[in-house]
Amino acid sequence: MATPLLEIEDLYAGVDGKEIIKGFNLTINAGEIHALMGPNGAGKSTLSNILCGKPGYHVTSGRILFKGQDLLKFSAEDRAREGLFLSMQYPVEIPGVSITSFLKHAVNAVRQYKGEDELDTMEFIKILRQEGKKLGLDADMIKRDVNVGFSGGEKKRLETLQMSILKPTLAILDEADSGLDIDALRVVAEGVNALHTNDNALLVITHYQRLLNYIVPDFVHIYADGKIVKTGGKELAMELEQKGYAEFVKERND
Amino acid sequence: MTKLLQDIKLIGDEIPWLKDFRQKGKDEFISQGIPTAKTEAWKYTKPNRFLANDFSFCPQGSKDISPYSIEVPFKACQIYFENGIFSHHDELPEGIEVLPLIEVIMFHHDLRDKIGALAEIKAHPFAALNSAYLNEGVYIHISANVTTPIVFVNHITPQPNGNMYNLRNLVVVDDNSSAEVVEYYCYEGDIKSSYLVNVVNEIYIGCGAALKHYKVQDEAFKAGHIALNSVKIKADGLYQSFCLQKGADLSRNETKVVLAEEGATTEVNAAYMMNGWATIDTTTDIEHLKPFTKSLQLVKGVIGGQAKGVFQGKIHIAPQAVKTEGYQLHKAMLLSDEAEVDVKPELEIFADDVKCSHGSASGELDQEQLFYMQSRGVGKDKAKQILIDAYLNDVIAKIDNENIRLWVKSFIGEHD
């Protein structure tokens, strides 16, 4: 059997000296879509930040393997270059840096890492425009500064555009549906689905079942108090929507 | 006293006007001395620390014509100085006259009054020192709308002993004439060489005239650079300046603008960036003397290592200068815990019915932005560089001439 894309084993981790993740286990194989659902404050964002190497977070014990390699040994930029992507819940605005120039730096940094030739500007702009168009981001939009003055929906589209340009092996979507109206949600979900192949995987972190109508998971995990308390198929999300989280958190306590 | 003042015989000492001018400078420098932390106008910059190295004036450099010129990526007319000594200039377009200053003093007595009339030596010890050695520099006379930028280069090839180079320029822009002047200070050789460049520019802008004055200070790492730009603008005249200071261990660019008649406008913009133990000082003094005058200032700096940025900005509005506008904004980004910035804004408003504002802010590199870029594969150093460029982008954008703007941008290089 092929090496899983991601293996998290008995992870204990947190931020600012506070333990938030307590005994977390998860394995994701190529071709799979996993959904991680949990109430506010369960530590969902802590998990995605740790995976992507955000400063300030610590790992106490356990291990994380990405394509069989110790993920924690890589810098944040090398994780991205290795094929990890985080679509952020709150993408930051970067005034003075255009989307085009930022993404060109990003794409070429990844290509250089892989020993590939850098793209020239014309070639890159052509690809960016094509991909942007699919997500309803026109050429004028792409000329603007990164996320500056973007609505919640536009920011999420831009995250998806970055994903389509960088073509990650494992993409984590952190609350990709927050701030989206139904049309924007559909566009983002279609964009994400179009990128999904047998060679890559998705981890969708969400509060609500809504997004999972569009990005259909193979596995649904319920996350509470720092660990996965229940795993099931896509029907588990429906069940959760009806019963609420309290039911599952209680179940575990009993 | 320091070696900065030496008893040496200079060319032209036999001219009474010049001998007297130099003597006044010398007397004034002796009476003021090198500024210390107790000198209000220099309290943050403290040049005495730097000048402990003791620089000596190099009286007779080689007068040979230097074969060099500096490549700039745009069409320009170059006035070239090698080690503080005027070497040559390119063929001049219509409407520009360039003469060595000493020639002006000898043969154009009518222009003598303009020398020393704007650059006060009373409160400026380095201007006094500059006057004591008055000799090298040029007179630039603009009498038309000149489109080719004039690039004034002072190229230093450092000598082993710490030399001091005094430069004095006089710029006169006639009524309804205009030009762009770029000052470029650079060196070749050992980055650690120590020398001192002391410049005074006196700039007269006529009615309806315009001067765009850009400057790049890229001196060696342990050099000193002190500059005073004194400007006087007549009715409806414009003086627009941009200065990038990035080299030297101690650097000060001081700009004093007198808006002497109605409708005079000035824009004084600057950027600075440094590392190590450098101190870089931007000092401005804008005097609104008449109604309907306007001044705008934007200064931005990036400070790393244990370096220190200084901004002192003064706006003075005289009682009769109603309907004037004066705006000033300074921003600094501190890249390390030991980096420091000292800011002293001064507003002296004696007129009613004016619009005036000033502001200052300092911050750090935004860690969220940095992480965001890294999480897309951009290396940390590259990401920092992109963010620094972006930070300075709005002030650099104030340079109207696109070729000059891109050239200035090329100096904003690696930083940690």
XYZ file of C-alpha atoms in Angstrom:
670
model
C 0.000 0.000 0.000
C 1.148 3.511 -0.822
C 2.454 5.788 1.919
C -0.391 7.910 3.336
C -0.199 11.632 2.553
C -0.704 12.574 6.164
C -0.373 10.585 9.373
C -0.945 12.282 12.682
C -0.170 10.039 15.649
C -1.127 10.775 19.241
C -0.528 14.485 18.872
C -0.434 16.779 21.910
C 0.017 20.417 20.994
C -1.083 23.954 21.717
C -0.399 27.650 21.675
C 0.968 30.127 24.234
C 1.841 27.291 26.580
C -1.768 26.070 26.630
C -2.463 22.478 25.575
C -5.299 22.430 23.052
C -4.806 19.257 21.044
C -4.801 16.173 23.259
C -4.227 12.796 21.708
C -5.177 13.484 18.088
C -4.947 10.742 15.451
C -5.710 11.016 11.746
C -4.558 9.316 8.535
C -5.300 10.729 5.105
C -4.535 8.849 1.898
C -4.244 10.164 -1.632
C -7.616 10.502 -3.336
C -9.565 11.020 -0.103
C -11.663 13.882 1.181
C -11.897 14.199 4.946
C -14.136 16.562 6.873
C -13.247 17.635 10.388
C -16.250 19.046 12.212
C -16.373 20.461 15.651
C -17.785 23.197 17.847
C -16.166 26.602 18.348
C -13.072 26.465 20.471
C -12.428 22.790 19.837
C -9.016 23.657 18.427
C -9.689 23.177 14.723
C -7.672 26.212 13.703
C -4.889 25.241 16.106
C -4.561 21.991 14.204
C -4.357 23.663 10.786
C -1.874 26.247 12.069
C 0.357 23.541 13.505
C 0.255 21.605 10.260
C 1.307 24.703 8.314
C 4.039 25.780 10.711
C 2.651 29.021 12.066
C 5.028 30.517 14.661
C 3.879 30.509 18.283
C 2.414 27.004 18.255
C 4.116 24.119 19.985
C 4.011 20.349 19.774
C 4.467 18.544 23.100
C 4.429 14.983 21.841
C 3.313 12.735 19.044
C 4.313 12.932 15.416
C 3.119 14.190 12.058
C 4.268 12.525 8.852
C 3.660 14.173 5.488
C 4.336 11.803 2.563
C 6.313 9.728 5.063
C 8.558 12.609 6.174
C 8.601 14.342 9.551
C 6.557 17.446 8.773
C 7.693 19.352 11.850
C 11.245 19.491 10.547
C 10.188 21.648 7.609
C 9.910 25.447 7.677
C 6.526 26.942 6.822
C 7.658 27.757 3.281
C 9.103 24.274 2.724
C 5.827 22.685 3.828
C 4.095 24.706 1.115
C 6.786 23.731 -1.395
C 6.321 20.069 -0.420
C 2.656 20.381 -1.363
C 0.758 21.427 1.746
C -1.751 24.233 1.380
C -3.916 26.019 3.905
C -6.912 27.959 2.695
C -7.192 30.360 5.592
C -10.267 31.288 7.551
C -9.200 34.934 7.668
C -6.826 35.666 4.788
C -4.726 38.758 5.553
C -4.617 41.913 3.486
C -1.199 42.883 2.132
C -1.312 46.495 0.927
C 1.328 47.368 -1.657
C 1.739 43.777 -2.897
C -0.214 42.861 -6.012
C -1.798 39.439 -6.353
C 0.101 38.900 -9.572
C 3.496 39.652 -8.143
C 2.845 37.727 -4.920
C 1.644 34.595 -6.682
C 4.458 34.738 -9.196
C 6.950 34.717 -6.328
C 5.058 31.833 -4.712
C 4.803 29.699 -7.848
C 8.424 30.244 -8.766
C 9.627 29.494 -5.239
C 7.787 26.166 -5.411
C 9.087 25.414 -8.916
C 12.630 26.240 -7.919
C 12.339 23.921 -4.907
C 11.247 21.119 -7.184
C 14.092 21.831 -9.588
C 11.762 23.146 -12.291
C 12.322 26.226 -14.444
C 10.706 29.457 -13.323
C 7.713 30.678 -15.306
C 8.179 33.855 -17.261
C 5.812 36.704 -16.512
C 3.683 36.481 -19.648
C 3.224 32.738 -19.278
C 2.314 33.153 -15.634
C -0.200 35.939 -16.209
C -1.919 33.838 -18.859
C -2.375 30.931 -16.430
C -3.474 33.254 -13.645
C -6.110 34.871 -15.845
C -7.469 31.528 -17.024
C -7.749 30.145 -13.513
C -9.101 33.444 -12.174
C -11.844 33.502 -14.766
C -13.085 30.078 -13.655
C -13.528 31.459 -10.148
C -15.151 34.705 -11.236
C -12.063 36.811 -10.530
C -11.525 39.059 -13.528
C -8.271 40.570 -14.772
C -8.840 43.861 -12.918
C -9.308 41.993 -9.677
C -6.055 40.115 -10.125
C -4.171 43.376 -10.596
C -5.237 44.536 -7.141
C -3.286 44.188 -3.926
C -3.599 40.905 -2.022
C -7.022 40.795 -0.330
C -7.147 44.586 0.044
C -10.753 45.744 0.002
C -11.990 42.237 -0.853
C -15.321 41.004 0.462
C -15.396 37.767 2.470
C -16.476 35.889 -0.661
C -13.775 37.429 -2.830
C -11.126 36.508 -0.284
C -12.227 32.873 -0.337
C -12.209 32.869 -4.128
C -8.682 34.216 -4.055
C -7.667 31.455 -1.639
C -9.106 28.942 -4.086
C -7.308 30.632 -6.976
C -4.021 30.271 -5.098
C -4.799 26.617 -4.533
C -5.455 26.078 -8.221
C -2.195 27.791 -9.144
C -0.056 25.995 -6.555
C -1.684 22.561 -7.055
C -1.031 21.159 -3.564
C -1.017 17.455 -2.667
C -2.870 18.120 0.547
C -5.133 21.126 0.882
C -6.653 22.113 4.201
C -9.721 24.292 3.928
C -10.197 26.103 7.213
C -13.802 27.306 7.460
C -13.817 27.839 3.711
C -17.548 28.560 3.843
C -17.542 31.317 6.448
C -18.676 34.621 5.021
C -19.900 33.076 1.788
C -23.311 33.465 0.238
C -24.742 30.445 -1.540
C -23.488 31.458 -5.009
C -19.971 32.134 -3.834
C -20.026 28.871 -1.914
C -20.893 27.006 -5.091
C -18.129 28.699 -7.082
C -15.518 27.960 -4.402
C -16.698 24.348 -4.026
C -16.660 23.777 -7.785
C -13.154 25.212 -7.933
C -11.992 22.908 -5.161
C -13.688 19.847 -6.651
C -12.113 20.497 -10.041
C -8.681 20.260 -8.427
C -9.349 16.996 -6.639
C -7.718 13.923 -8.182
C -6.599 10.482 -7.067
C -3.177 11.883 -6.312
C -4.174 14.549 -3.841
C -6.363 14.910 -0.789
C -8.506 17.441 1.019
C -9.089 18.141 4.678
C -12.188 20.275 5.072
C -12.538 21.926 8.462
C -16.003 23.274 9.081
C -18.700 24.071 11.604
C -21.599 23.307 9.372
C -22.717 20.526 7.166
C -23.653 23.068 4.439
C -20.313 23.062 2.632
C -20.312 19.259 2.595
C -23.295 19.275 0.244
C -20.903 20.665 -2.348
C -17.617 19.075 -1.365
C -18.641 15.550 -0.512
C -16.362 13.870 2.033
C -15.342 10.235 2.182
C -14.880 10.497 5.947
C -16.377 12.761 8.564
C -14.616 13.188 11.905
C -16.141 14.840 14.917
C -13.583 16.798 16.823
C -14.105 17.859 20.407
C -11.837 18.737 23.279
C -8.639 18.240 21.349
C -9.300 14.880 19.706
C -11.499 13.001 17.274
C -14.443 11.576 19.166
C -16.238 9.885 16.301
C -15.570 8.982 12.687
C -18.090 8.002 10.054
C -19.133 8.469 6.457
C -20.824 11.523 4.972
C -24.081 10.629 6.722
C -22.432 11.493 10.033
C -22.477 15.146 9.025
C -26.257 14.965 8.548
C -26.681 13.331 11.911
C -24.568 16.020 13.488
C -26.647 18.733 11.865
C -29.787 17.257 13.489
C -28.479 16.368 16.918
C -25.868 19.068 17.482
C -22.427 18.636 18.950
C -23.601 18.284 22.548
C -24.858 14.784 21.839
C -21.459 13.570 20.678
C -19.465 15.314 23.323
C -21.795 13.791 25.946
C -21.593 10.352 24.387
C -17.862 10.424 24.832
C -18.077 11.571 28.418
C -20.356 8.718 29.424
C 39.976 71.395 18.272
C 39.453 68.594 15.888
C 41.285 67.928 12.658
C 38.087 68.953 10.863
C 39.486 72.495 10.807
C 42.994 72.866 9.529
C 45.172 75.854 8.775
C 45.682 75.268 5.129
C 45.899 77.545 2.179
C 42.995 77.195 -0.220
C 42.658 78.319 -3.801
C 41.190 81.812 -3.946
C 42.294 82.983 -0.502
C 43.619 86.090 -2.233
C 40.038 87.099 -3.089
C 38.887 89.244 -0.158
C 35.210 88.235 -0.482
C 36.084 84.566 -0.403
C 38.670 84.885 2.379
C 36.114 86.717 4.482
C 33.385 84.175 3.716
C 35.641 81.312 4.758
C 36.786 83.092 7.884
C 33.180 83.667 9.017
C 32.492 79.972 8.523
C 35.562 79.050 10.487
C 34.749 81.410 13.348
C 31.203 80.162 13.480
C 32.282 76.513 13.518
C 34.778 77.179 16.285
C 32.190 78.991 18.378
C 29.537 76.277 17.940
C 31.782 73.222 17.975
C 30.670 69.739 17.034
C 27.094 69.196 18.207
C 26.627 66.975 21.240
C 23.587 65.423 22.893
C 23.015 68.841 24.509
C 22.576 70.570 21.130
C 18.800 70.606 20.636
C 18.872 70.277 16.828
C 21.221 67.297 17.058
C 20.201 65.649 20.311
C 19.077 62.393 18.699
C 21.807 62.117 16.101
C 24.896 62.869 18.205
C 27.551 63.294 15.508
C 30.318 63.632 18.112
C 30.325 59.846 18.523
C 30.964 59.398 14.821
C 33.389 62.295 14.534
C 35.609 60.818 17.241
C 37.198 59.129 14.202
C 38.482 62.577 13.240
C 38.399 63.373 9.563
C 40.744 65.697 7.852
C 40.138 67.930 4.911
C 41.981 66.802 1.832
C 43.070 70.112 0.314
C 44.629 69.215 -3.012
C 43.196 66.141 -4.568
C 44.102 65.236 -8.071
C 42.614 67.725 -10.477
C 42.877 65.264 -13.346
C 39.755 64.813 -15.348
C 38.283 61.502 -14.375
C 37.398 59.225 -17.268
C 34.504 57.831 -15.288
C 30.854 58.366 -15.263
C 28.209 56.364 -13.472
C 25.740 54.287 -15.399
C 22.167 55.308 -14.828
C 19.420 53.467 -16.669
C 17.871 56.565 -18.217
C 18.926 59.396 -20.483
C 20.533 62.053 -18.356
C 23.013 64.855 -18.355
C 25.704 64.006 -15.821
C 27.780 66.347 -13.666
C 30.534 64.194 -12.279
C 32.575 64.656 -9.112
C 35.388 62.294 -8.164
C 36.296 62.329 -4.463
C 34.584 65.643 -3.937
C 36.322 67.329 -6.838
C 34.502 68.503 -9.937
C 35.637 66.430 -12.889
C 33.455 67.014 -15.933
C 29.941 67.197 -17.208
C 28.144 65.819 -20.232
C 27.107 68.006 -23.086
C 24.398 70.294 -21.763
C 20.965 70.621 -23.277
C 19.478 74.026 -24.058
C 18.517 75.958 -20.956
C 21.180 74.631 -18.560
C 24.368 76.327 -17.592
C 26.882 74.609 -15.293
C 29.970 76.310 -13.854
C 32.376 75.379 -11.090
C 31.376 77.450 -8.085
C 34.843 78.918 -7.679
C 34.557 80.382 -11.171
C 31.268 81.996 -10.263
C 32.854 83.560 -7.190
C 35.768 84.897 -9.235
C 33.942 86.152 -12.299
C 30.238 86.553 -11.554
C 30.138 88.984 -8.671
C 26.365 89.447 -9.015
C 25.849 85.823 -7.940
C 28.004 86.072 -4.819
C 25.072 87.407 -2.784
C 23.211 84.177 -3.377
C 25.938 82.115 -1.721
C 25.342 81.854 2.000
C 22.075 83.801 1.863
C 19.873 80.709 2.295
C 22.115 78.315 4.209
C 22.262 79.870 7.657
C 25.532 79.098 9.375
C 24.417 80.403 12.765
C 22.583 77.296 13.835
C 24.304 74.869 11.497
C 27.843 73.957 12.492
C 28.310 71.752 9.443
C 27.167 74.506 7.093
C 29.705 76.719 8.871
C 32.385 74.070 8.320
C 31.327 73.848 4.702
C 31.690 77.620 4.359
C 35.153 77.522 5.927
C 36.253 75.303 3.049
C 34.147 76.900 0.303
C 35.787 75.767 -2.909
C 34.324 72.717 -4.638
C 30.847 72.532 -6.087
C 28.877 73.793 -9.036
C 26.470 76.487 -10.043
C 23.531 75.106 -11.998
C 21.420 77.644 -13.824
C 18.123 76.606 -15.388
C 16.599 79.068 -17.842
C 14.076 76.945 -19.782
C 11.877 73.892 -19.390
C 14.550 71.253 -19.407
C 13.339 67.702 -19.931
C 16.576 65.722 -19.624
C 17.273 64.961 -15.950
C 20.509 66.391 -14.580
C 22.380 63.784 -12.552
C 24.900 65.120 -10.070
C 27.245 62.304 -9.024
C 29.806 62.350 -6.254
C 31.824 59.175 -6.572
C 34.191 58.320 -3.744
C 37.117 55.953 -4.060
C 38.035 55.912 -0.389
C 41.536 56.763 0.707
C 43.121 55.025 3.724
C 43.055 58.144 5.891
C 39.633 59.451 6.808
C 38.978 62.290 4.431
C 36.366 64.980 4.557
C 34.764 66.219 1.346
C 32.944 69.541 1.365
C 30.639 70.277 -1.519
C 28.713 73.438 -2.147
C 26.171 73.838 -4.912
C 24.089 76.768 -6.033
C 20.995 76.079 -8.101
C 19.019 78.886 -9.694
C 15.808 78.139 -11.564
C 14.605 81.189 -13.499
C 10.964 82.289 -13.591
C 8.730 79.832 -15.481
C 11.573 77.362 -15.997
C 11.774 73.797 -14.792
C 14.127 70.854 -14.392
C 14.767 67.570 -12.619
C 17.979 67.191 -10.668
C 19.176 63.893 -9.218
C 21.942 63.831 -6.626
C 23.722 60.515 -6.316
C 26.354 59.748 -3.692
C 28.206 56.494 -4.167
C 31.561 54.865 -3.560
C 33.751 52.171 -4.966
C 36.073 49.949 -2.960
C 36.141 48.906 0.662
C 32.635 49.025 2.135
C 34.191 49.613 5.564
C 36.088 52.723 4.581
C 35.431 55.782 6.657
C 35.079 59.281 5.223
C 32.813 62.277 5.618
C 30.785 64.026 2.939
C 29.418 67.439 3.909
C 27.111 69.035 1.342
C 25.296 72.345 1.253
C 22.854 73.101 -1.551
C 21.292 76.521 -1.941
C 18.353 76.456 -4.303
C 16.445 79.457 -5.673
C 13.163 78.811 -7.422
C 11.645 81.642 -9.449
C 8.015 82.613 -10.053
C 6.079 79.809 -11.676
C 9.252 77.715 -11.806
C 9.567 74.077 -10.746
C 12.419 71.941 -9.519
C 12.127 68.237 -8.847
C 15.064 67.236 -6.724
C 15.788 63.550 -6.144
C 18.613 62.159 -4.084
C 20.107 58.750 -3.391
C 22.640 58.519 -0.586
C 24.434 55.190 -0.935
C 27.692 55.895 0.905
C 30.021 53.251 2.347
C 29.011 51.498 5.519
C 31.220 53.516 7.917
C 31.020 56.834 6.150
C 29.348 60.009 7.317
C 27.043 62.078 5.146
C 25.648 65.405 6.214
C 23.578 67.529 3.872
C 21.730 70.797 4.145
C 19.353 71.797 1.381
C 18.169 75.380 1.700
C 15.440 76.368 -0.687
C 13.558 79.573 -1.359
C 10.472 79.585 -3.560
C 8.848 82.598 -5.187
C 5.205 83.007 -6.261
C 3.576 79.864 -7.672
C 6.910 78.071 -7.686
C 7.279 74.391 -6.855
C 10.027 72.477 -5.124
C 9.420 68.743 -4.977
C 12.034 66.539 -3.378
C 12.604 62.907 -2.623
C 15.601 61.597 -0.728
C 16.570 57.976 -0.127
C 19.192 57.522 2.564
C 20.500 53.989 2.830
C 24.259 54.080 3.353
C 26.661 55.570 5.902
C 27.070 55.075 9.631
C 25.852 58.574 10.302
C 23.663 60.390 7.840
C 21.565 63.494 7.990
C 19.548 65.063 5.222
C 18.157 68.388 6.273
C 15.798 70.357 4.089
C 14.782 73.900 4.816
C 12.189 75.413 2.518
C 11.016 79.007 2.635
C 7.695 79.521 0.893
C 8.398 83.188 0.371
C 5.554 84.278 -1.882
C 1.902 83.464 -2.529
C 1.140 80.185 -4.221
C 4.527 78.621 -3.494
C 4.306 74.851 -2.990
C 6.684 72.234 -1.718
C 6.643 68.483 -1.366
C 9.400 67.022 0.782
C 9.360 63.230 0.712
C 11.958 60.817 1.970
C 12.680 57.178 2.650
C 15.434 55.655 4.697
C 16.595 52.143 5.474
C 19.496 50.863 7.455
C 21.041 48.148 9.580
C 23.962 47.715 11.918
C 24.644 50.647 14.195
C 23.812 53.411 11.756
C 21.956 56.589 12.573
C 19.943 58.134 9.765
C 18.339 61.510 10.303
C 15.761 63.300 8.201
C 15.187 66.860 9.313
C 12.797 69.284 7.664
C 11.915 72.889 8.305
C 9.149 74.426 6.230
C 8.418 78.119 6.592
C 5.141 79.428 5.263
C 5.610 83.184 4.990
C 2.728 84.110 2.697
C -0.930 83.181 2.099
C -1.934 80.329 -0.212
C 1.276 78.406 0.277
C 1.265 74.648 0.599
C 3.591 71.967 1.942
C 3.312 68.185 1.975
C 5.721 65.789 3.634
C 5.817 62.015 3.697
C 8.791 60.263 5.282
C 9.051 56.496 5.739
C 11.839 54.416 7.183
C 12.830 50.798 7.735
C 15.201 50.229 10.638
C 17.010 46.976 11.390
C 19.827 45.810 13.652
C 20.712 48.287 16.358
C 20.227 51.218 14.055
C 18.418 54.425 14.818
C 16.121 56.518 12.680
C 15.525 60.176 13.450
C 12.821 62.423 12.064
C 12.556 66.055 13.034
C 9.908 67.936 11.134
C 9.014 71.557 11.622
C 6.219 73.530 10.012
C 6.141 77.229 10.728
C 3.200 79.348 9.605
C 3.727 83.094 9.857
C 0.873 85.357 11.088
C 0.067 86.695 7.613
C 0.185 83.246 5.950
C -3.564 82.598 5.954
C -5.202 79.976 3.704
C -2.110 77.845 3.816
C -1.879 74.081 4.049
C 0.850 72.097 5.773
C 0.811 68.327 6.102
C 3.397 66.005 7.544
C 3.460 62.249 8.082
C 6.291 60.051 9.294
C 6.173 56.269 9.546
C 8.827 53.800 10.588
C 9.027 50.031 10.542
C 11.284 48.477 13.156
C 12.723 45.123 12.142
C 14.439 44.223 15.401
C 14.013 44.700 19.138
C 17.079 46.930 19.333
C 16.122 49.194 16.462
C 15.106 52.667 17.552
C 13.255 55.643 16.147
C 13.155 59.169 17.551
C 10.611 61.618 16.246
C 10.213 65.300 16.936
C 7.411 67.067 15.081
C 7.078 70.812 15.653
C 4.171 72.896 14.491
C 4.318 76.642 14.958
C 1.093 78.123 13.698
C 0.611 81.859 14.082
C -2.129 82.340 11.490
C -5.851 81.571 11.568
C -7.642 79.821 8.758
C -4.975 77.271 7.896
C -5.119 73.540 7.332
C -2.360 71.704 9.105
C -1.717 68.191 10.283
C 1.073 65.977 11.408
C 1.338 62.355 12.384
C 3.838 59.709 13.234
C 3.572 55.968 13.607
C 5.974 53.146 14.112
C 5.344 49.442 13.850
C 6.893 46.118 13.154
C 6.844 43.748 10.263
C 3.379 42.195 10.266
C 3.863 38.575 11.345
C 0.495 37.524 9.921
C 1.428 38.861 6.495
C 4.821 37.205 6.731
C 3.296 33.833 7.610
C 0.680 34.165 4.903
C 3.378 34.554 2.271
C 5.491 31.740 3.696
C 2.475 29.450 3.744
C 2.353 29.914 -0.039
C 5.972 28.875 -0.465
C 7.665 32.275 -0.485
C 10.887 32.057 1.560
C 10.988 34.076 4.774
C 13.734 36.474 3.637
C 12.087 37.038 0.295
C 8.745 37.615 2.008
C 10.331 40.202 4.310
C 11.853 41.928 1.332
C 8.527 42.024 -0.481
C 6.832 43.485 2.601
C 9.537 46.139 3.034
C 9.218 47.109 -0.625
C 5.476 47.322 -0.207
C 5.877 49.467 2.890
C 8.045 51.984 1.076
C 5.987 51.793 -2.087
C 3.710 54.775 -1.459
C 6.543 57.186 -0.731
C 8.588 55.988 -3.709
C 5.468 56.418 -5.839
C 5.760 60.147 -5.146
C 8.596 60.235 -7.692
C 6.783 61.339 -10.850
C 9.472 60.378 -13.327
C 9.041 56.660 -13.924
C 12.656 56.023 -14.985
C 13.991 57.722 -11.901
C 11.435 55.950 -9.735
C 12.523 52.525 -10.989
C 16.161 53.457 -10.515
C 15.524 54.568 -6.919
C 13.597 51.331 -6.296
C 16.609 49.316 -7.356
C 18.452 50.570 -4.253
C 15.975 48.968 -1.913
C 17.817 45.677 -1.721
C 18.436 42.920 0.787
C 17.675 43.638 4.394
C 17.517 41.559 7.535
